Each structure stands twice: as structure tokens, then as C-alpha cells.
Amino acid sequence: MIERLQTAILSPLRSLTRAPWLVLGAVVTLAISVGINLAMVGLIDRALLSPPALVSNPEQVFTVAFATPGDDEGAARMTSTSYVTFKGIRDQTQALKNAAAFQRTSTTLMVDSEQSRVDAMLVSGGYFATLGASASLGRPLIEDDDHASGSESAAVLSHPAWRRLFGSDPAVVGRRIKVGGLDYVVVGVMPESFSGHSATSVDLWTPFSGAMRNAQGWDQQAFRNIASIVVRVADVQLLKATATQLGVAAHLRVALTPIAGASIETSEKKIAWWLGAVAALVFAIGLANAATLLTVRGSRLRHNMSIRVALGASQGRLIYHAVLESVAMGTLAVVASVLCARPIDEAIRNVLFPDVVARTGLSGMTLWSALAAAFVAIAVITAANVSQLPRTNQVQRTAFTKNHGARRTRTMNGLLITQTALATVLLAGAGLFGASLYRLWDQDFGMRLDHVMVVDFEPGGTDLPDQDQFFTEALARVEGLPGVEVVTPIDSIPFAGFNVPPISVPGSATPPAVGQQLPFLTAATPDFFRILGLRVIQGRALNNADDRGAPVVLVNLTMANQVWPGQNAVGKCIRIGFDPDFNPETFDPSNGPPMPGPSVVCREVVGVVGDVRQRSVLPSDNEDRLMQYFVPFSQVPKPSFVSNPTHIRGLLLRTQRDVPSLASTVRRLVIADRTDLPYLRVRPYADLLRRQMRPWDIGTRLLGLFSLMALAVSAVGLYAAFAHAVSERLHEMAIRLAIGARPASVRTLVLREALMLAGMGVAIGSMVAVMAGRAGQALLFGTAPFDPIVLGASAALMMSVAAIATLIPATGAASADPST
């Protein structure tokens, strides 16, 4: 009995060795396509759907977003506010159980004499209590840590950072370290999977009070946006009332966002969901290709199957063999996909969400997805295998006639068309995203970005006590560097920091604004305009004499037209800054922004410059008509309530060319022998925009990768199908050649059949791509879903691959020897 059972099970499995390359091709194709889907499902689950690990009752925890009270229709998108506002929200104990402030930053960690770059988070003492998290070693930060001073400031390490930087040393608790040049004491290590309130990785947590120890009054400045807020609500059924109560305390409109996916930008979330759908298309292509290969295999083995039927094998026995083969192949494919899902997950994560914590195991959703993929794969493989079994009325004809499969079946044709259509959809999608990315970069941002470098500290914490002097001395060292044309100090620059002081225009009762947004101030030198290529439209640019002359200002074209419509802005004046007696502690922001009065000097407008894009690469949301103005560094308004304010935030360089080693050389010259610095960034100016381009860059790269895989899979399917068809029709081709057909005409015959199938697939795929493009129109920029260049190029590439894939079997048909 046992022997018969073993024979019944092992016999079908041994049959997999027949046409092994086709079986291997089907299993590998399925393994890769399923692995991609498992990686995408796991990544989307980790980044967007599931709350971060080890957060207690995560359904009660929310991040806080803000909008100005007058902006009733706009979304609450501001994610940071002042520490004053945070304390007002934290005091709403009827609506909240806990609240904490946080700010993400990158800085340097000094351990003994070794310096490392780390991702840090400044938090208030109640951060870990708000999340309900405890340490695996030592303790987390507590409320008392907000009041510690000097070298007693506490720091908590993440488990990966503890392992990477301290070799998992249990004696790390109590060890003294330097973070951003400031002294801290390690008080704890968090568990392995803990990353805070978001899925993005963090190396260590330190208190705001420790990082700001050298900045007096930092927590009293109502206009310094340094903190984001996470809260644990008292009642999740009263979210709307809770948001309203918090909004009253903050004098802003408040929205509460669940922490699952809260750290991922909206545009990146959309791309992730679309790429999840694309991964499903890859799975469909893998299924179609596996079915094609197994249909070819079944067609090749049908002669043997017919002989078995003729010798007495029942139809049920053949179906049993086919089903068992299918289960074996589907199981092998899914097991292989689970094994390769980890490296695929890492590869996709590094492109899509590089900051999301790495996977530590298979999630429940991933396992359920693997089971679902196995079920679908086995069903499709079974259908392909069973469809090629000989029917009873075919047995006599096929058992003794080998040339039974001279023509491809409708099933095989349908599978080939399906593969080609889906590959065309992916090609068109990659092309549409690529065209959008190109047109985003091709915009006129109002400045030159080529050969421009930015040198500044990673934001977060406090300024250096001697920061202005530090960058002034660094400028002198860098400006003589070979390859550097010109250097200038910077304060706030477009796409990297904003300065929006109070402003008023004589004769106007309200400050100038566009959509509740006040004009942006930029401290500039004459070299600043030269480096970025800003265009002076009217009047003059700044010059060196302005540093010692009367207060002057340049405004952009939008500001000139908005504030003085129909007039010449040159010669007008504006007031900038706080009144001398302004007190931030008694100011009521519910009455609107402060406006400088007659006691503040009125600065003469000496020139009008072209508009420069300030915050967003997209022209929507008034980004293409924001107001900007420029003043000399020596004339930046100084608030009376801030002692010794810092004006220089970094350096701006124009280089003669892109020199790969120049960034490291500049960084070395700027740092000199200082060991107490925050992390210093040296990067091309274009990198400031590249973060916002990531959704389109991601879409282009991953869709391009998936479409190349789809092309390869389709090419394999076409080659296998036509190689089999040619081998079965070799007798026919030889006769054609024997009666006078030219080899070229035989080759053309095979190619024409392949291109007809590919053409049908391309036509269907192009129509589906247009419909999908319409659904995802919001993800495209300056590109129509029916872009003829993109669709034409996709179709041409697909047809070329189809021709190349069938050229080898077509050449074999043309070289058939009639004598054999």
C-alpha cells in the first residue's frame, strides 16, 4: 500500500524532468514575479498600513498638522510649529492623555575619537510615554530630562545604532558621547524593532532642551517653527472635537493623522500604491509566461500522453498527474519567491522608501499574500497543463502522428497577446513617468542650478555660538580653491530654509500676502545674484556699497505687480522686521501677524528681479506667484528679543565644472580641525529639488525596471512558442523550400506571424495604458496619458523585442534542409 502511494506521488513528480528547461523557466518566472509582489506588499504594509512596531494602542496615537485659521478650504499641511504652540496643546489634558514634540535631524556622533553621521530625533521628555514604549536596556527619556542641563543631558540609542556603533556593548548605559558637538550621557537602548512613531529609521533620541542648551529663550519664541507634535487622544470617538479643542489652543486649524504612514509624503504614497498595482501586472505577466511555457511543454508531451491513453491510462489519471505537477511547480515557485523576497525587498526599499526600517521578518500580510499567490499560480499552471491533455477523440490521431501541433492553439496565442499587452502597459507607464520627470527638470525655476553647490549644517538643534565667524573664515579658505569661481555666504535660500519676518507697506492696513503667505526674505550679496543667475528686470542689483549705505531692498516681479499694480516699484519703500518694543510672550497671534509700524525704517526699493521658485517644484498652490525680496546681509532686521542672532547659515559656491572630488575637498576645508560641529552637508543645489522629484524618479526607475523584466519575460515566451511551432512545422518549411520558396520568404512568414500577435498585444496594451494614464493623471506633470511620442516609442520597442525574440526560430525555419 505504501509503495503504491509512493509511486502515485513520485511518478508525477519525476515527470517534471521531461522538458526540464521549460519547467525551470516557468518556475523561475513565477518565483521572480511573486517575489516582487511579496516585497511590494510587505513594504506597503510596513510603510503605509501598519502602525510602527512596539507602540502601545497605536489607534490612539496621531500626529498633528496645521493650517492658518483663514485657510478654510486648504488642507492642513504644515507639520511643524513653535514650542510655545506645543506647550499650549500639551496642556489640553481633557482631550489628550499625552503629547510630545519631536524634530527629525541628521547630526554627528562622536564616540571616543570616531565621528559618525547619525539620524537623530529631538523630542520632549514625554515622547516615549506618549507612545507607551519602554527600553530594552536602561530607560527611555522622561519628563525630568527636559530640565537637565549641560553634560547631564540624556540620549537614548536605537537597537541597530547600539549594535552598529557600540558593538552591542551592555555597558553603554552611562557612557558619555558627543552629539552635534554637545555632551550627552547614554541612558538607554530601545528594542530591536522600535523606530518611534513612524516607520522611518532613527539612530538616537535626545531632548530638545539638551540640543537647545546654548539658545536662550528658544522655547519662548512663538515664531520659530522647530517642533512637530504627536499626541495620544483620550477618546478616539471624539477626534473632531479633539482637533477643534487643539486648534483653539494653537490659534490654528488642526488635523489629526494616524501614525500609520504619517511619515510618508502624500505624493510618495500615491506612487507606492501605483507601484503595487504595477507589481500585480508583473505577476500577471509571470503567470501568462509560465502558462505559455507549460502550454508549449504540454504540446510537446501530448504525443506521449496519447500513447499512454491508448495503452489504458484513464483521463482521470492524466488529470491527477497534471494537478500534482502543478502543485509541485507552484509550491517550488512560491517557496523560492519567499526566499528571494528579502533581497528584492531591500532593493525596492532603497529606491522607494530608503528611510523606512528594514524588514525583520515576514508579516502576516506577506504570508497571506504568499498563500494567495500560491493558490493563483497553482490554478493557472493546472489550467495550462490540463488544457494540453489529449481528449478521447484525439487519441488515435495523435498517438501515432507526431506532427500534431503544427499550429499554435488559441490558448497560446491569447497568452502571447496578454504578455505583450501587459509589457506594453509597463513600457508606456515608464515612458510617461520619464517624460514627467524630464519636464519637471526642464521648467524655468528662475535661477541657474548647474555647477552650484550648497554648504550648510543639517537642520536641528541650535546654532554654533560663533557660527557667523566660522563660515566667514571658511569662505576665505574655500574661495581660493581651484575649480571654485565664486563663493558667498547664505542665510535662507530657495528650497532650503525660509525667513518670513513681519512686513508692511506704507498706506496699506494689511501686510502683502498671497494665499495667507507673507513674502520671503533672502539675505544676499552681489555674488549671490551672480551665482544663481538672477535677472534684474528694473533698477539695479545690490552692490558692495549697500553694506554701508542707506537701507535698500530688491523685490521680485510678482511682489512689484501685487503691491504696486500699474506703478513703477523702484523708488517705493517697505518696512521689515519687528517693532523695537515687540514682546513675543504677550503677542496674541489670533489677531493676525504683527506689522512693523512707523518706528521701523522704510527701505527703498532699488530694483526688481525675476521670480524664483521658492518652495515647490510644482507651480500649483501659488508657488509660481509667491512674493520675495532681497536685502544686504548687513541690513537683515534684528529682532530686539533675540540676543546675538545668527545670519550666516552656510555657503553657496559656483564651480567651473562638476568635479567629483570637490565636495569632499570643500567639506574638509570648511570643517578644518573642528570636532564640535553638527553634520556638515556639501551637495549640488539640484539636490535640494531632487527630494521633491523623488516620486517621479521612483516611478521612472521602478517602472523602467519592471518593464525591462516584462520585456525579457515576453521575449522568452515568444521565443519558446515560435521555436516549438517551427520545430513542429519543420517538415512543412522544408517542402516550401524544396518547391522553390526562398529562405527569406520562409523567415518572413514566421516573423510576420509573430509581429501580428505582438501588434495585437501592443494595440491592446496602448489602449489600456491610456486609460490607466487618465486614472493616474495627477501623478503626471506636463504629460498627457496619450502622449504620441511615449506610446510610439513603447510600441516600437515592444515590436523590436518581438522581432528579435522570433528571429532565431525564423532563421532556423529558413535553413531547413529538404533532404533530411
Short mmCIF file of C-alpha atoms in Angstrom, two decimals, residues 582-776:
data_model
loop_
_atom_site.label_atom_id
_atom_site.label_comp_id
_atom_site.label_asym_id
_atom_site.label_seq_id
_atom_site.Cartn_x
_atom_site.Cartn_y
_atom_site.Cartn_z
CA PHE A 582 7.56 93.93 20.38
CA ASN A 583 7.15 91.25 23.08
CA PRO A 584 6.58 87.69 21.77
CA GLU A 585 5.33 86.50 25.16
CA THR A 586 2.38 88.93 25.22
CA PHE A 587 1.60 88.92 21.50
CA ASP A 588 -1.77 87.37 20.56
CA PRO A 589 -1.46 85.55 17.19
CA SER A 590 -5.24 85.29 16.86
CA ASN A 591 -5.25 88.96 15.83
CA GLY A 592 -3.16 88.21 12.75
CA PRO A 593 0.55 88.59 12.01
CA PRO A 594 2.47 91.52 13.54
CA MET A 595 3.15 94.55 11.31
CA PRO A 596 6.08 96.94 11.70
CA GLY A 597 4.98 100.49 12.39
CA PRO A 598 6.49 103.92 11.68
CA SER A 599 9.29 103.30 14.18
CA VAL A 600 10.81 100.80 11.71
CA VAL A 601 12.82 102.32 8.86
CA CYS A 602 11.18 102.24 5.43
CA ARG A 603 13.62 100.62 2.97
CA GLU A 604 13.84 101.96 -0.57
CA VAL A 605 13.17 99.54 -3.44
CA VAL A 606 16.16 99.90 -5.79
CA GLY A 607 15.44 97.05 -8.19
CA VAL A 608 13.04 94.39 -9.41
CA VAL A 609 14.29 90.85 -10.11
CA GLY A 610 12.68 87.93 -11.86
CA ASP A 611 10.61 85.42 -9.90
CA VAL A 612 12.43 82.47 -8.37
CA ARG A 613 10.60 79.29 -7.39
CA GLN A 614 10.74 79.26 -3.60
CA ARG A 615 9.37 76.04 -2.09
CA SER A 616 7.94 73.59 -4.60
CA VAL A 617 8.93 72.19 -7.99
CA LEU A 618 5.22 72.26 -8.88
CA PRO A 619 3.68 75.59 -9.88
CA SER A 620 0.43 74.75 -8.08
CA ASP A 621 -0.70 76.22 -4.74
CA ASN A 622 0.51 79.71 -5.71
CA GLU A 623 4.13 78.52 -5.90
CA ASP A 624 4.59 80.33 -9.21
CA ARG A 625 3.48 83.69 -7.77
CA LEU A 626 4.98 83.96 -4.29
CA MET A 627 6.45 87.26 -3.17
CA GLN A 628 10.18 87.55 -2.44
CA TYR A 629 12.56 90.34 -1.54
CA PHE A 630 16.30 90.66 -1.02
CA VAL A 631 18.37 92.80 1.37
CA PRO A 632 22.13 93.03 2.02
CA PHE A 633 23.47 90.85 4.84
CA SER A 634 24.37 93.87 6.94
CA GLN A 635 20.77 95.12 6.69
CA VAL A 636 18.89 91.99 7.81
CA PRO A 637 16.44 93.14 10.53
CA LYS A 638 17.45 92.00 14.02
CA PRO A 639 14.64 91.21 16.50
CA SER A 640 15.21 93.03 19.78
CA PHE A 641 14.11 89.96 21.76
CA VAL A 642 16.82 87.68 20.24
CA SER A 643 20.34 88.24 21.51
CA ASN A 644 23.22 87.77 19.08
CA PRO A 645 21.18 86.30 16.19
CA THR A 646 22.94 84.14 13.60
CA HIS A 647 22.74 85.36 10.00
CA ILE A 648 25.06 83.03 8.09
CA ARG A 649 23.67 79.53 7.63
CA GLY A 650 26.19 78.29 5.08
CA LEU A 651 27.99 78.97 1.82
CA LEU A 652 26.96 78.98 -1.83
CA LEU A 653 29.57 78.14 -4.50
CA ARG A 654 29.69 78.31 -8.26
CA THR A 655 32.26 75.92 -9.68
CA GLN A 656 33.91 75.83 -13.09
CA ARG A 657 32.72 72.27 -13.68
CA ASP A 658 31.43 69.25 -11.82
CA VAL A 659 34.46 67.80 -10.04
CA PRO A 660 33.63 64.54 -8.18
CA SER A 661 36.27 65.14 -5.51
CA LEU A 662 35.41 68.81 -4.99
CA ALA A 663 32.66 68.16 -2.43
CA SER A 664 34.95 66.22 -0.10
CA THR A 665 37.68 68.84 -0.52
CA VAL A 666 35.29 71.67 0.33
CA ARG A 667 33.95 69.78 3.34
CA ARG A 668 37.47 69.19 4.64
CA LEU A 669 38.40 72.88 4.22
CA VAL A 670 35.22 74.10 5.93
CA ILE A 671 35.48 71.75 8.91
CA ALA A 672 39.23 72.36 9.31
CA ASP A 673 40.18 70.94 12.73
CA ARG A 674 36.81 71.46 14.44
CA THR A 675 35.35 68.43 16.27
CA ASP A 676 32.32 70.12 17.85
CA LEU A 677 30.26 70.63 14.66
CA PRO A 678 26.85 69.36 13.63
CA TYR A 679 26.77 67.32 10.44
CA LEU A 680 28.01 69.47 7.54
CA ARG A 681 26.35 68.89 4.16
CA VAL A 682 28.08 69.67 0.86
CA ARG A 683 25.75 68.97 -2.06
CA PRO A 684 24.76 70.23 -5.50
CA TYR A 685 21.97 72.80 -5.43
CA ALA A 686 19.93 70.48 -7.63
CA ASP A 687 19.76 68.02 -4.72
CA LEU A 688 17.54 70.49 -2.87
CA LEU A 689 14.95 69.99 -5.61
CA ARG A 690 15.65 66.29 -6.12
CA ARG A 691 13.81 65.32 -2.92
CA GLN A 692 10.60 66.68 -4.40
CA MET A 693 11.34 64.95 -7.70
CA ARG A 694 11.59 61.57 -5.95
CA PRO A 695 8.05 60.38 -6.74
CA TRP A 696 8.64 60.77 -10.48
CA ASP A 697 12.19 59.49 -10.21
CA ILE A 698 10.95 56.44 -8.31
CA GLY A 699 8.16 55.83 -10.80
CA THR A 700 10.56 56.09 -13.72
CA ARG A 701 13.20 53.79 -12.24
CA LEU A 702 10.95 51.07 -10.84
CA LEU A 703 8.55 51.10 -13.77
CA GLY A 704 11.55 51.01 -16.07
CA LEU A 705 12.96 48.02 -14.17
CA PHE A 706 9.62 46.21 -14.15
CA SER A 707 9.05 46.92 -17.83
CA LEU A 708 12.50 45.56 -18.73
CA MET A 709 11.66 42.41 -16.82
CA ALA A 710 8.33 42.22 -18.64
CA LEU A 711 10.13 42.64 -21.96
CA ALA A 712 12.51 39.81 -21.11
CA VAL A 713 9.66 37.54 -19.99
CA SER A 714 7.65 38.33 -23.12
CA ALA A 715 10.69 37.65 -25.28
CA VAL A 716 11.16 34.26 -23.60
CA GLY A 717 7.51 33.40 -24.16
CA LEU A 718 7.57 34.43 -27.81
CA TYR A 719 10.81 32.57 -28.43
CA ALA A 720 9.57 29.37 -26.76
CA ALA A 721 6.23 29.44 -28.59
CA PHE A 722 7.68 30.07 -32.03
CA ALA A 723 10.66 27.76 -31.53
CA HIS A 724 8.17 24.99 -30.76
CA ALA A 725 5.93 25.96 -33.67
CA VAL A 726 8.86 25.95 -36.08
CA SER A 727 10.08 22.57 -34.84
CA GLU A 728 6.60 21.12 -35.39
CA ARG A 729 6.31 22.72 -38.85
CA LEU A 730 9.84 21.93 -39.99
CA HIS A 731 8.51 19.34 -42.46
CA GLU A 732 6.23 21.98 -43.97
CA MET A 733 9.04 24.55 -44.17
CA ALA A 734 11.33 22.02 -45.89
CA ILE A 735 8.66 21.29 -48.51
CA ARG A 736 8.22 25.02 -49.14
CA LEU A 737 11.95 25.35 -49.71
CA ALA A 738 12.03 22.23 -51.90
CA ILE A 739 9.37 23.58 -54.30
CA GLY A 740 11.17 26.89 -54.75
CA ALA A 741 10.44 29.15 -51.79
CA ARG A 742 13.31 31.44 -50.89
CA PRO A 743 14.75 31.26 -47.34
CA ALA A 744 13.93 34.95 -46.90
CA SER A 745 10.25 34.33 -47.61
CA VAL A 746 10.14 31.48 -45.05
CA ARG A 747 11.84 33.71 -42.46
CA THR A 748 9.37 36.49 -43.25
CA LEU A 749 6.45 34.08 -42.85
CA VAL A 750 7.45 33.26 -39.27
CA LEU A 751 8.29 36.86 -38.39
CA ARG A 752 5.01 38.10 -39.85
CA GLU A 753 3.01 35.72 -37.66
CA ALA A 754 4.95 36.80 -34.56
CA LEU A 755 4.63 40.50 -35.33
CA MET A 756 0.90 40.15 -35.98
CA LEU A 757 0.46 38.70 -32.49
CA ALA A 758 2.77 41.32 -30.99
CA GLY A 759 0.92 44.06 -32.86
CA MET A 760 -2.40 42.95 -31.41
CA GLY A 761 -0.86 42.96 -27.93
CA VAL A 762 0.70 46.39 -28.47
CA ALA A 763 -2.63 47.83 -29.66
CA ILE A 764 -4.49 46.46 -26.64
CA GLY A 765 -1.70 47.49 -24.25
CA SER A 766 -1.61 51.04 -25.64
CA MET A 767 -5.34 51.45 -25.07
CA VAL A 768 -5.05 50.13 -21.52
CA ALA A 769 -2.05 52.43 -20.90
CA VAL A 770 -4.08 55.48 -21.98
CA MET A 771 -6.96 54.51 -19.65
CA ALA A 772 -4.55 53.88 -16.76
CA GLY A 773 -2.81 57.18 -17.54
CA ARG A 774 -6.13 59.01 -17.30
CA ALA A 775 -6.77 57.43 -13.90
CA GLY A 776 -3.30 58.49 -12.74
#
